[in-house]
XYZ file of N, CA and C in Angstrom:
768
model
N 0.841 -1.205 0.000
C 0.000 0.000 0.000
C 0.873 1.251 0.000
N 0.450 2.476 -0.926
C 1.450 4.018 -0.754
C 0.984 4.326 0.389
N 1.938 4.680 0.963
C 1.773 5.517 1.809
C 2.075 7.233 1.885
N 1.908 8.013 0.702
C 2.861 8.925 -0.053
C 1.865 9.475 -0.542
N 1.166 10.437 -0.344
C -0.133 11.107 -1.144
C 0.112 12.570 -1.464
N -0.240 12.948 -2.290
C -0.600 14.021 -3.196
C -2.450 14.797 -2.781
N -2.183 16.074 -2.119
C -3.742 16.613 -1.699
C -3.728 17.536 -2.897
N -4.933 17.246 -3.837
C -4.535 18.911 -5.080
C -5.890 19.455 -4.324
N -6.003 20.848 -3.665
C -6.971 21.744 -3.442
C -7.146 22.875 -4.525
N -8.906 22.808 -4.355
C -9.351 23.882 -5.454
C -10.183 24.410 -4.497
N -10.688 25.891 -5.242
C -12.075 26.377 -4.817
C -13.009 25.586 -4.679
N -13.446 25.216 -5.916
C -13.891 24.630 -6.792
C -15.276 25.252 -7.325
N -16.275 24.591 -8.169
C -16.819 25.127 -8.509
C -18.014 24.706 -9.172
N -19.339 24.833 -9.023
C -20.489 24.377 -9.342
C -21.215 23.688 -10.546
N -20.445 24.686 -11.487
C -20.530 24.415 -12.940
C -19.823 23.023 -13.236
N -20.438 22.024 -13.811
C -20.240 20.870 -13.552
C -19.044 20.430 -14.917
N -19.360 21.278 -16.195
C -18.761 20.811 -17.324
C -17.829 21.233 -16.842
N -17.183 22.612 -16.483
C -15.847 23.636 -15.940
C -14.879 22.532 -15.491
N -16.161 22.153 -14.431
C -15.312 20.984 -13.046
C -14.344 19.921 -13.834
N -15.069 19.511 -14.732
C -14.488 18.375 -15.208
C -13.173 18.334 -16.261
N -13.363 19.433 -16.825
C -12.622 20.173 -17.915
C -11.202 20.736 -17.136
N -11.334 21.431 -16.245
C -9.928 21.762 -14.992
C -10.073 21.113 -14.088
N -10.330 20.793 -13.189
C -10.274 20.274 -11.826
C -9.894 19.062 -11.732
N -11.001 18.366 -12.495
C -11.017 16.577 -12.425
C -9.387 16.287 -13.234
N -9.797 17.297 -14.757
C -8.742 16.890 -15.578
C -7.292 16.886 -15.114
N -7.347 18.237 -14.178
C -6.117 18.355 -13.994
C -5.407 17.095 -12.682
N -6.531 16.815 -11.768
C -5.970 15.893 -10.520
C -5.775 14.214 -11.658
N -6.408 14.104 -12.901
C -5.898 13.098 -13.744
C -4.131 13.273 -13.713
N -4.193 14.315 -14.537
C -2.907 14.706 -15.268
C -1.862 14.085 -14.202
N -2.178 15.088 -12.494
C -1.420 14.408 -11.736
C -1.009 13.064 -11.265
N -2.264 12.843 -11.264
C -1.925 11.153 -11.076
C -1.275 10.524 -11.995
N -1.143 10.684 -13.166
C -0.417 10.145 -14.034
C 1.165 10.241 -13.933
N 1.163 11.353 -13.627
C 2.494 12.195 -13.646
C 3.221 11.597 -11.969
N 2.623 11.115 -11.241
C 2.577 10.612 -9.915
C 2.516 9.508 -9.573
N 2.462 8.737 -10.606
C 1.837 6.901 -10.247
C 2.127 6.109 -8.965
N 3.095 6.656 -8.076
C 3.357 6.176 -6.896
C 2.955 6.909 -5.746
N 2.208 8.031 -6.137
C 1.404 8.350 -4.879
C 0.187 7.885 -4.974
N -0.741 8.185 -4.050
C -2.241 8.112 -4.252
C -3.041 10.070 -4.137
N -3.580 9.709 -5.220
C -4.053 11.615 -5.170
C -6.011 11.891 -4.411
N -5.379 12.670 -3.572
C -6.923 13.127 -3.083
C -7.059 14.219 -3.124
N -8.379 14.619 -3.075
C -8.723 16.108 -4.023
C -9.839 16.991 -2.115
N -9.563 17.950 -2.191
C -10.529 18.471 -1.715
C -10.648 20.224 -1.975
N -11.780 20.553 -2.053
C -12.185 21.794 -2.273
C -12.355 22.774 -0.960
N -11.626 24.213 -1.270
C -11.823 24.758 0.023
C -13.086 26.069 0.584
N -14.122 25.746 -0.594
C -15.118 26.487 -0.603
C -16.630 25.607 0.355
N -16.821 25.710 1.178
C -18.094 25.255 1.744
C -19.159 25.625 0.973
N -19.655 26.637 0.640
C -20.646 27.087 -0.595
C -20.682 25.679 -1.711
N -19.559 25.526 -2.521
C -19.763 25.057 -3.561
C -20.021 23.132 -3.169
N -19.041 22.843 -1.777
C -19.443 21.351 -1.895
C -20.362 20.841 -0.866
N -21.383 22.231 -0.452
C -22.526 22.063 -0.045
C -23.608 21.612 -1.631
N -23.571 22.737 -2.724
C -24.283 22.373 -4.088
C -23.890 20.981 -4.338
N -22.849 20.646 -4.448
C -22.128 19.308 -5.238
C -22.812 18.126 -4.019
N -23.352 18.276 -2.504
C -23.348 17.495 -1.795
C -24.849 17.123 -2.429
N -25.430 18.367 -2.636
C -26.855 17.786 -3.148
C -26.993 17.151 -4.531
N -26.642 17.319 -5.209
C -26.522 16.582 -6.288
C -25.768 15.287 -6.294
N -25.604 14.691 -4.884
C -24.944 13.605 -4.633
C -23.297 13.202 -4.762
N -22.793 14.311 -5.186
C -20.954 14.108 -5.259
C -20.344 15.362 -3.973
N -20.095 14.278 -3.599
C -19.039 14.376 -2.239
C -18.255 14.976 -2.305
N -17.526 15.690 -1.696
C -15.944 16.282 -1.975
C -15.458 16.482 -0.745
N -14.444 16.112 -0.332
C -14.013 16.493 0.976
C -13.330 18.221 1.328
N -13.720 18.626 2.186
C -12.864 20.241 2.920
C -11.187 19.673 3.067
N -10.090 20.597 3.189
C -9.297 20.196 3.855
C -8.810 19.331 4.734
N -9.735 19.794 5.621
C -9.421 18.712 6.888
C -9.506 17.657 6.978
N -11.001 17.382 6.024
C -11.391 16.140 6.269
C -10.950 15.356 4.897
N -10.089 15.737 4.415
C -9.456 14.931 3.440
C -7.691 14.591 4.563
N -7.245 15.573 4.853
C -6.228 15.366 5.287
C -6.998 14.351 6.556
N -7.835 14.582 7.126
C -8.471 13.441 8.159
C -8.353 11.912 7.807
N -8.828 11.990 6.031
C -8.874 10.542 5.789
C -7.644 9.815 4.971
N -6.631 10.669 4.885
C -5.891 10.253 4.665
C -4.919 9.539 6.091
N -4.813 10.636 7.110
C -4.438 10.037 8.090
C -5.134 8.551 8.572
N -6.314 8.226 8.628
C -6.820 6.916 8.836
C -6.536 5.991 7.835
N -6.253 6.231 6.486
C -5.476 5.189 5.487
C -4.471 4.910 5.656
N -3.512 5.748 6.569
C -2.321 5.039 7.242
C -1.118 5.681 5.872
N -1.695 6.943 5.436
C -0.535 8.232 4.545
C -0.092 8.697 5.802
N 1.508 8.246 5.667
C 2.572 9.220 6.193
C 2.946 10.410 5.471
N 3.113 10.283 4.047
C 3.842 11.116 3.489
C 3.016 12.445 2.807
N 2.221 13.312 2.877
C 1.730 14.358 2.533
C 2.463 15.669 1.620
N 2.482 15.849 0.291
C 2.449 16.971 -0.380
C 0.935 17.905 -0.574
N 0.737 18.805 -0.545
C -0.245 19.687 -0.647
C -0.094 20.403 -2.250
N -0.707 20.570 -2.951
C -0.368 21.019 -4.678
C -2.122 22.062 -4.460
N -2.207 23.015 -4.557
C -2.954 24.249 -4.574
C -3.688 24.246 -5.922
N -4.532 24.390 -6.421
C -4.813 25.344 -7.964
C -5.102 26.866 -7.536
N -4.504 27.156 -6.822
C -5.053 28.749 -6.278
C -4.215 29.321 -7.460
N -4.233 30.956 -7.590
C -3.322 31.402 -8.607
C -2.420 32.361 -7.814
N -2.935 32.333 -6.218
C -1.774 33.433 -5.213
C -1.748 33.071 -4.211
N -0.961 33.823 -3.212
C -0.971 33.133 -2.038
C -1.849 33.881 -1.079
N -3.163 33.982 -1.481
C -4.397 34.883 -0.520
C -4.562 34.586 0.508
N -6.163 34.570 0.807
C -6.967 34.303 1.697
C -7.072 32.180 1.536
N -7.167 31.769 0.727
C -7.673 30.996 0.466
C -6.625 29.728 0.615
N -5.306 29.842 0.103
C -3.936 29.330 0.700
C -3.844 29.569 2.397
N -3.793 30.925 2.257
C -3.738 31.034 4.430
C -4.591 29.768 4.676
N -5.927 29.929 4.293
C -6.651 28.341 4.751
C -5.487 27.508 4.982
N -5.426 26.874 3.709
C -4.849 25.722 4.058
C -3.886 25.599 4.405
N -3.190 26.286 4.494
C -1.832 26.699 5.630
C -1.873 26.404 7.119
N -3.114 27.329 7.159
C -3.508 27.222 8.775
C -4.088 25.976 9.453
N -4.851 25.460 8.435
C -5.223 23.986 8.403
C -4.324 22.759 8.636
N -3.315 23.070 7.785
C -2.119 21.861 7.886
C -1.250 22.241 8.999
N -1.081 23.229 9.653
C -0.705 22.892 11.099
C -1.367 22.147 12.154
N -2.372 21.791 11.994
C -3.017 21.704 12.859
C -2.645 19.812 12.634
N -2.135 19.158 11.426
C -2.061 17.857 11.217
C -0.677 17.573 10.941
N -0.119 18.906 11.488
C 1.374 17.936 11.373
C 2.099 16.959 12.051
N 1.615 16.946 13.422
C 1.981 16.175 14.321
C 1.684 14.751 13.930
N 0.660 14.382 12.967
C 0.025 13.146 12.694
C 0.617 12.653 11.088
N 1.415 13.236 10.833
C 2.094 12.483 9.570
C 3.876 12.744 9.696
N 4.200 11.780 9.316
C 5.688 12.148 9.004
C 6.576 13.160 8.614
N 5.780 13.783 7.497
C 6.062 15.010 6.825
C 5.271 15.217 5.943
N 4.527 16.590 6.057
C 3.693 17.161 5.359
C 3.987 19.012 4.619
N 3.672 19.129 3.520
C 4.116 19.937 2.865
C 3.428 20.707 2.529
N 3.294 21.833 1.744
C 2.352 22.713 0.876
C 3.196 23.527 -0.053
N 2.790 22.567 -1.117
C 3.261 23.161 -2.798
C 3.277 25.313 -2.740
N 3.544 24.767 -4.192
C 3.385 27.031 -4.326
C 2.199 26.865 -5.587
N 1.684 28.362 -5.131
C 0.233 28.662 -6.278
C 1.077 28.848 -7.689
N 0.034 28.965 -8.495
C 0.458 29.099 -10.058
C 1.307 30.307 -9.990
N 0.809 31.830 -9.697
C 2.088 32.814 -9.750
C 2.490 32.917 -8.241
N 3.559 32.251 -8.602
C 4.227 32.525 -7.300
C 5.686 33.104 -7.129
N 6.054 33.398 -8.393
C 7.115 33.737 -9.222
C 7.238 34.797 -10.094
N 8.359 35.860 -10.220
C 8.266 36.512 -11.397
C 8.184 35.293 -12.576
N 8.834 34.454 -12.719
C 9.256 33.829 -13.594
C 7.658 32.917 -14.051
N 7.157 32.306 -13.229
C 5.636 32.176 -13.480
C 4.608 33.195 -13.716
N 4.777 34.456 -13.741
C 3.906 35.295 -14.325
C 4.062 35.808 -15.785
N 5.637 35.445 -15.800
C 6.237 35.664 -17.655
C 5.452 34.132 -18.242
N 5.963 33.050 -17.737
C 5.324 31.694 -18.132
C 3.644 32.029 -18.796
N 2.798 32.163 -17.387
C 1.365 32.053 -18.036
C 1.453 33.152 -18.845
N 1.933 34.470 -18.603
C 1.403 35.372 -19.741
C 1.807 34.669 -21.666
N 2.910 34.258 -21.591
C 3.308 33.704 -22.726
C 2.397 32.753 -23.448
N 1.472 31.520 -22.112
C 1.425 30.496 -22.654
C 0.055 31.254 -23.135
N -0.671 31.707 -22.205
C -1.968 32.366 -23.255
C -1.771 33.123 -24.224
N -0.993 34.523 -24.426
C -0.413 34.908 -25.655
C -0.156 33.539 -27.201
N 0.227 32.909 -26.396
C 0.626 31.837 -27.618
C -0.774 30.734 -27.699
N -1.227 31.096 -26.912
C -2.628 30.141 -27.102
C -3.989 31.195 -28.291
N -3.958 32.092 -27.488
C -5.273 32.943 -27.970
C -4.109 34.327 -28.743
N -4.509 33.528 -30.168
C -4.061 34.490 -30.908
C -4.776 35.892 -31.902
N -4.500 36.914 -31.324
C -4.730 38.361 -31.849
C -4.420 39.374 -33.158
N -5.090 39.906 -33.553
C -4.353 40.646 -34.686
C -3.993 42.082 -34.031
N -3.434 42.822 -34.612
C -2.891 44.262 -34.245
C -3.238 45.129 -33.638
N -4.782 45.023 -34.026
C -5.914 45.678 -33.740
C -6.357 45.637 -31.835
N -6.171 44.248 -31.661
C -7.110 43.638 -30.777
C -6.023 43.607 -29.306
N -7.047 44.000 -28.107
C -6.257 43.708 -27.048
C -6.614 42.228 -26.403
N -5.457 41.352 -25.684
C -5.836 40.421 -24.937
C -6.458 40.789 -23.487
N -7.447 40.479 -22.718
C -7.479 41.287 -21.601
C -8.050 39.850 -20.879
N -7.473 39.568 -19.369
C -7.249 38.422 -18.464
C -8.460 39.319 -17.426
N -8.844 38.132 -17.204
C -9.796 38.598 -16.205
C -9.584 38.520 -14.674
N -8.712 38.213 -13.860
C -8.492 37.874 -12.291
C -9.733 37.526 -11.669
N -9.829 36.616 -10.821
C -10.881 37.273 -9.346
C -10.602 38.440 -8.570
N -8.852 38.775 -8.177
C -8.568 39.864 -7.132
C -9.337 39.740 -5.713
N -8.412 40.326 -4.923
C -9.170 40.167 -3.492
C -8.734 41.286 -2.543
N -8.836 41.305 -1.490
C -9.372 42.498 -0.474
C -7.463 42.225 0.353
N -6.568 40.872 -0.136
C -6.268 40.513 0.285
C -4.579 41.306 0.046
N -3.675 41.492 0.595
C -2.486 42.663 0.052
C -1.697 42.025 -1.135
N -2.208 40.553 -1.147
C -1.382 40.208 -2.653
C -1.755 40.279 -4.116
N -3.162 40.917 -3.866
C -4.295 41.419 -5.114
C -2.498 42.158 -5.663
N -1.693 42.761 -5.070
C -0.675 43.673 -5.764
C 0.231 42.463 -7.287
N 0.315 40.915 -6.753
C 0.100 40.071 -8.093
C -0.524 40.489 -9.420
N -1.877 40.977 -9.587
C -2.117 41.582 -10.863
C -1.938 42.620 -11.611
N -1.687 43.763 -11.041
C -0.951 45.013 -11.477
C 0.399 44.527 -11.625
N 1.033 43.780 -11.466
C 2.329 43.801 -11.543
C 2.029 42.625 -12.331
N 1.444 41.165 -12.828
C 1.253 40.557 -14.163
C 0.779 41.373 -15.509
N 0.408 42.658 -15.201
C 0.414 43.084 -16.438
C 1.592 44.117 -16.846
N 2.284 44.282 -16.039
C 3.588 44.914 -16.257
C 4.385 44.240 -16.625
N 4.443 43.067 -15.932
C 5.292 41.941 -16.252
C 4.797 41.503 -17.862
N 3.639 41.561 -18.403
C 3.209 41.115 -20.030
C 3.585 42.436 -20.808
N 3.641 43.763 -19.985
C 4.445 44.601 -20.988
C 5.745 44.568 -21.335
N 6.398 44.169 -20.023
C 7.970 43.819 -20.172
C 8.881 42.909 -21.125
N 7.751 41.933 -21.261
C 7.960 40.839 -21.728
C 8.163 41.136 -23.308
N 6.940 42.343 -23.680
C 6.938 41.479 -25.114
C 5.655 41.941 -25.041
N 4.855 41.568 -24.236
C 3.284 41.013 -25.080
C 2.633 42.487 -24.339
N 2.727 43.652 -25.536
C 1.882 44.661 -24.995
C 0.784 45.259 -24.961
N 0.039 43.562 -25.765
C -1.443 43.693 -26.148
C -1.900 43.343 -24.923
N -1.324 42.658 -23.816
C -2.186 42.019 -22.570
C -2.221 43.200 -22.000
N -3.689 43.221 -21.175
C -4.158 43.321 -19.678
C -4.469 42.586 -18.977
N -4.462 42.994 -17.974
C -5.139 42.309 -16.773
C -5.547 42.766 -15.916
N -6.946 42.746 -15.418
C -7.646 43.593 -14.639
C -8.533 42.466 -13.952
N -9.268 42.360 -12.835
C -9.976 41.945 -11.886
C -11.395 42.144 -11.576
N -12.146 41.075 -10.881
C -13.462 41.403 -10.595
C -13.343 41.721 -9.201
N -12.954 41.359 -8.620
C -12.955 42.017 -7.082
C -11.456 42.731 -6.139
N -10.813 43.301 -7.183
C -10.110 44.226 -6.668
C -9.439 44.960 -7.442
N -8.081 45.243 -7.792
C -7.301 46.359 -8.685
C -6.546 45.536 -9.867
N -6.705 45.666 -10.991
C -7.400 46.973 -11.837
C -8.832 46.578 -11.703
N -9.825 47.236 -11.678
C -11.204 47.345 -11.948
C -11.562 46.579 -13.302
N -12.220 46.878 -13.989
C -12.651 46.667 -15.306
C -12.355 47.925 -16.071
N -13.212 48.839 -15.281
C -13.427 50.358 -15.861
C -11.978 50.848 -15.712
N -10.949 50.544 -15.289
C -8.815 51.032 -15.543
C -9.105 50.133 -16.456
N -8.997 49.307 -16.694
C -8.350 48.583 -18.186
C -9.309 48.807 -19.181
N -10.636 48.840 -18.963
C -11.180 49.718 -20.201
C -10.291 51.034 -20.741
N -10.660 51.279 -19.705
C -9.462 53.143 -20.104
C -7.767 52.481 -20.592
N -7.353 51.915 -19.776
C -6.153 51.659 -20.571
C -6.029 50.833 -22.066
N -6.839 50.124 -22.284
C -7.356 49.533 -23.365
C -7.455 50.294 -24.503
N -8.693 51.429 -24.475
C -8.564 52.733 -24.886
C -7.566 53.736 -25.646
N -6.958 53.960 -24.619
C -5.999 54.864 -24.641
C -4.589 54.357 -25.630
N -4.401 52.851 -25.343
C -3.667 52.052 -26.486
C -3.866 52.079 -27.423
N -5.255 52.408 -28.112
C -5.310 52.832 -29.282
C -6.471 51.394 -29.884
N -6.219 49.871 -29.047
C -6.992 49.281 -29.647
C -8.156 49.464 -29.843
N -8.973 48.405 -30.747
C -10.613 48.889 -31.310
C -11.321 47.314 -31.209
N -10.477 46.316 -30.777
C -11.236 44.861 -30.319
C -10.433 44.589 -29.025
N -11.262 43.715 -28.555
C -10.300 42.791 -27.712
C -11.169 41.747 -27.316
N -10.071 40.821 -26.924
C -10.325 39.274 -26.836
C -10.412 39.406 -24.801
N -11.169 38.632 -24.250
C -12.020 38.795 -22.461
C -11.597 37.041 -21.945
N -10.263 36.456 -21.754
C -10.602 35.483 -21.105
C -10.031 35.479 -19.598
N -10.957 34.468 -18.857
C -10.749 34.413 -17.655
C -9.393 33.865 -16.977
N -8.623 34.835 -16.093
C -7.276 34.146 -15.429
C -7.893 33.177 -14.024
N -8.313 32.251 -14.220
C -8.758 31.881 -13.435
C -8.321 30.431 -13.680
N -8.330 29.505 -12.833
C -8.291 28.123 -12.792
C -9.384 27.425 -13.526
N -10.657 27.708 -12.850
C -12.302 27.206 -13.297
C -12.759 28.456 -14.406
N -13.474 28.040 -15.715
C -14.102 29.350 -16.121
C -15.638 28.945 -15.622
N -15.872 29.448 -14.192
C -16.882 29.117 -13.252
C -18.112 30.475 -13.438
N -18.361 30.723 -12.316
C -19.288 31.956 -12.113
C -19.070 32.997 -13.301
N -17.441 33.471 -12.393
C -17.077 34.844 -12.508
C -16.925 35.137 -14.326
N -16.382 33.777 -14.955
C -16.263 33.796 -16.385
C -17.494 33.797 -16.810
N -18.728 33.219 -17.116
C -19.768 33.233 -17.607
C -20.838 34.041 -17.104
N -20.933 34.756 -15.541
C -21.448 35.944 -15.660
C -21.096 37.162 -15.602
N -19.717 37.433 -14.683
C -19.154 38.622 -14.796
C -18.638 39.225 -15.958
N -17.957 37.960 -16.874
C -17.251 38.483 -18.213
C -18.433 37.965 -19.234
N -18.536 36.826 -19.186
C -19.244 37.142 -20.653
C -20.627 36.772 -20.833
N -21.750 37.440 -19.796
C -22.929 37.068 -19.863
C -23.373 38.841 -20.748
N -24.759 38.961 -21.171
C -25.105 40.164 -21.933
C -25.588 40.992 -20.757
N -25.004 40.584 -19.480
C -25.807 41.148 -18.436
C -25.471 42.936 -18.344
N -25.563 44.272 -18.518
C -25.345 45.472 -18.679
C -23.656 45.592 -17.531
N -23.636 44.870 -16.246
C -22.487 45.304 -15.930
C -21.431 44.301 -16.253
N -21.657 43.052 -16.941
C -20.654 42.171 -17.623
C -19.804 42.795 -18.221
N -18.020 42.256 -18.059
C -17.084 42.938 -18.870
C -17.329 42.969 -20.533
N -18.072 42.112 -21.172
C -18.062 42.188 -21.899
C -19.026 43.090 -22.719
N -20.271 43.580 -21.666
C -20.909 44.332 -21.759
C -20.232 45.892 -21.819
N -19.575 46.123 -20.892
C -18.809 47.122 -20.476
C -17.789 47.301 -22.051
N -17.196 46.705 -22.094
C -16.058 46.953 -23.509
C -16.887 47.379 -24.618
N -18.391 47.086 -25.299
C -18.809 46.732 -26.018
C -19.162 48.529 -25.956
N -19.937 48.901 -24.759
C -20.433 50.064 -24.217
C -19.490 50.999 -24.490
N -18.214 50.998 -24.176
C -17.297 52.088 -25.176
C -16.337 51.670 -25.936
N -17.207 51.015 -27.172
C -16.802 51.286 -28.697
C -16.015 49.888 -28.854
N -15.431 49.391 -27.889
C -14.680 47.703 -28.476
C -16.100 46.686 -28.712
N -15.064 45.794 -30.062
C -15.751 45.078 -30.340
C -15.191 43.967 -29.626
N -15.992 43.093 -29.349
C -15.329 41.818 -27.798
C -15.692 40.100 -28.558
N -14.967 39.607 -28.163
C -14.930 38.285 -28.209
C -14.580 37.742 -26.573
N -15.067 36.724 -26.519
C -14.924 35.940 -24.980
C -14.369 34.278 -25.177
N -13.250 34.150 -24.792
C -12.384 32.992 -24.591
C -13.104 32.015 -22.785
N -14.297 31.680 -22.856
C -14.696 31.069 -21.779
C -13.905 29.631 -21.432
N -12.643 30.048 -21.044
C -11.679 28.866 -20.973
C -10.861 28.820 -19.593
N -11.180 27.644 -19.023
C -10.174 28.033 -17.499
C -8.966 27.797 -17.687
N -7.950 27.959 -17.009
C -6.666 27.865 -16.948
C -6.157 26.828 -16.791
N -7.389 25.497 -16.301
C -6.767 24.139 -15.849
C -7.012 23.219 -17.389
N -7.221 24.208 -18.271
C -7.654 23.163 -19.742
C -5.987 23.481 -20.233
N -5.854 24.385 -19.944
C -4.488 24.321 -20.751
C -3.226 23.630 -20.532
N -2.699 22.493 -21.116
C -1.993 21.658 -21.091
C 0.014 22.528 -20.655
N 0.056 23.537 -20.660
C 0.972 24.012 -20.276
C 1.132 24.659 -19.147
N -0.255 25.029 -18.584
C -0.897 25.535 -17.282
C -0.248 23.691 -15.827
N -0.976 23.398 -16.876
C -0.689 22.092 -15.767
C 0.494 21.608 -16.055
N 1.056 21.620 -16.692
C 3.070 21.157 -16.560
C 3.473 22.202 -15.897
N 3.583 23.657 -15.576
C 4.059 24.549 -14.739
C 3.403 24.558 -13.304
N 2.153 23.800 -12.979
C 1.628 23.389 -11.627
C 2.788 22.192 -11.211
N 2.776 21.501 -11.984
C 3.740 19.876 -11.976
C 4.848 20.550 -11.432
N 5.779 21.423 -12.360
C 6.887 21.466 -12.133
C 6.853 22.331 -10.414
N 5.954 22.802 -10.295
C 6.019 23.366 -8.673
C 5.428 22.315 -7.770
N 5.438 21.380 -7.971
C 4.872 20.149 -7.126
C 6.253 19.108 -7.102
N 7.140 19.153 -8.441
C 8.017 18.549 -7.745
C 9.182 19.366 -7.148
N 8.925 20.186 -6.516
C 9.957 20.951 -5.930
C 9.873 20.428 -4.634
N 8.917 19.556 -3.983
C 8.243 19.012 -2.975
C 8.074 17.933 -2.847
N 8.506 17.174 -4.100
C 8.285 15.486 -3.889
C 9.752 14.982 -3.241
């Protein structure tokens, strides 16, 4: 029997096709990539695996995944995140896995997707090279953002996509800095007259299908359309992309 497990934590997220498309796909990928651990998944949103409980699929919280792993008789614990920072939502499970260290041998916690200058050049590239633009058109990333002091991650990923090279990207946020309405204006002011709206997000959950691209009047895509861009919407999470999840990998074995 392994005794050697792999925890991948997500938000996660309601939308069931999303789920399956990043989440599921990606804790595959791992296991593959892992064949000698055993991989358990838990979500750190109570909201969402209260919905999923009624519809009959289970998902374990933190704890109670790290709970049942301890009763399977796993010594060895890595923690692998799909978060994209180290927020509110990492502190969780941070704060969580102290509380079980005493009960495993050694237990760990991976790093989020940007956790790096060098991972914020990575994803900006790999979408640049995924969702391709003409001259005209801006790329613009959508964040969640948070209340939290590392929201300062997205203002500085889009500096980092100017630096780079790619000075069609933005990146702006639904719940903290840039707004929508700054990267409209900066959008603007660049001179473009389209742009392409996909979500920087792990899941293209809620925030992608109603904040960005529902016809709802305060939807981003509503908003762009409202002064003068013409918009297209990339409703694609970050866990579909096959280069997204080799740069999760490669920060998971920094920990194996």
């Amino acid at each position: 029997m392994k005794d050697k497990a792999i925890l991948i934590t997500s938000f996660g997220t309601s939308h069931e096709e999303t789920r399956q498309k990043n989440i599921v796909q990606f804790e595959n990928f791992i296991g593959e990539k892992c064949s000698d651990y055993t991989i358990y998944s838990a979500y750190t949103s109570s909201m969402v695996r209260g919905i999923l409980k009624k519809r009959g699929i289970e998902v374990d919280s933190v704890a109670m995944a790290l709970d049942r792993m301890y009763q399977e008789g796993i010594k060895n614990v890595v923690i692998q995140p799909t978060h994209l920072i180290y927020g509110h939502e990492f502190e969780k499970i941070a704060h969580t896995l102290r509380a079980f260290e005493g009960k495993f041998e050694r237990i760990e916690i991976s790093t989020p997707l940007l956790a790096e200058t060098d991972d914020m050049i990575a994803v900006v590239q790999i979408l640049s090279n995924a969702i391709d633009v003409d001259s005209e058109t801006a790329l613009v990333l959508m964040g969640h953002g948070t209340d939290h002091y590392v929201n300062a991650v997205y203002p500085a990923l889009d500096y980092v996509a100017k630096a780079s090279g790619n000075k069609h990207v933005f990146v702006g946020t639904v719940e903290g800095y840039p707004e929508v309405e700054a990267v409209v204006d900066f959008v603007r002011k660049r001179g473009y007259k389209k742009a392409v709206l996909t979500p920087l997000m792990f899941v293209a959950g809620d925030h992608a299908v109603n904040d960005m691209a529902s016809n709802e009047p305060d939807s981003w895509k509503s908003i762009f359309s409202q002064n003068g861009l013409e918009v297209t919407c990339v409703v694609k999470g970050l866990g579909e992309y096959p280069e997204i999840q080799t740069l999760y990998y490669k920060h998971l074995c920094n920990f194996l």
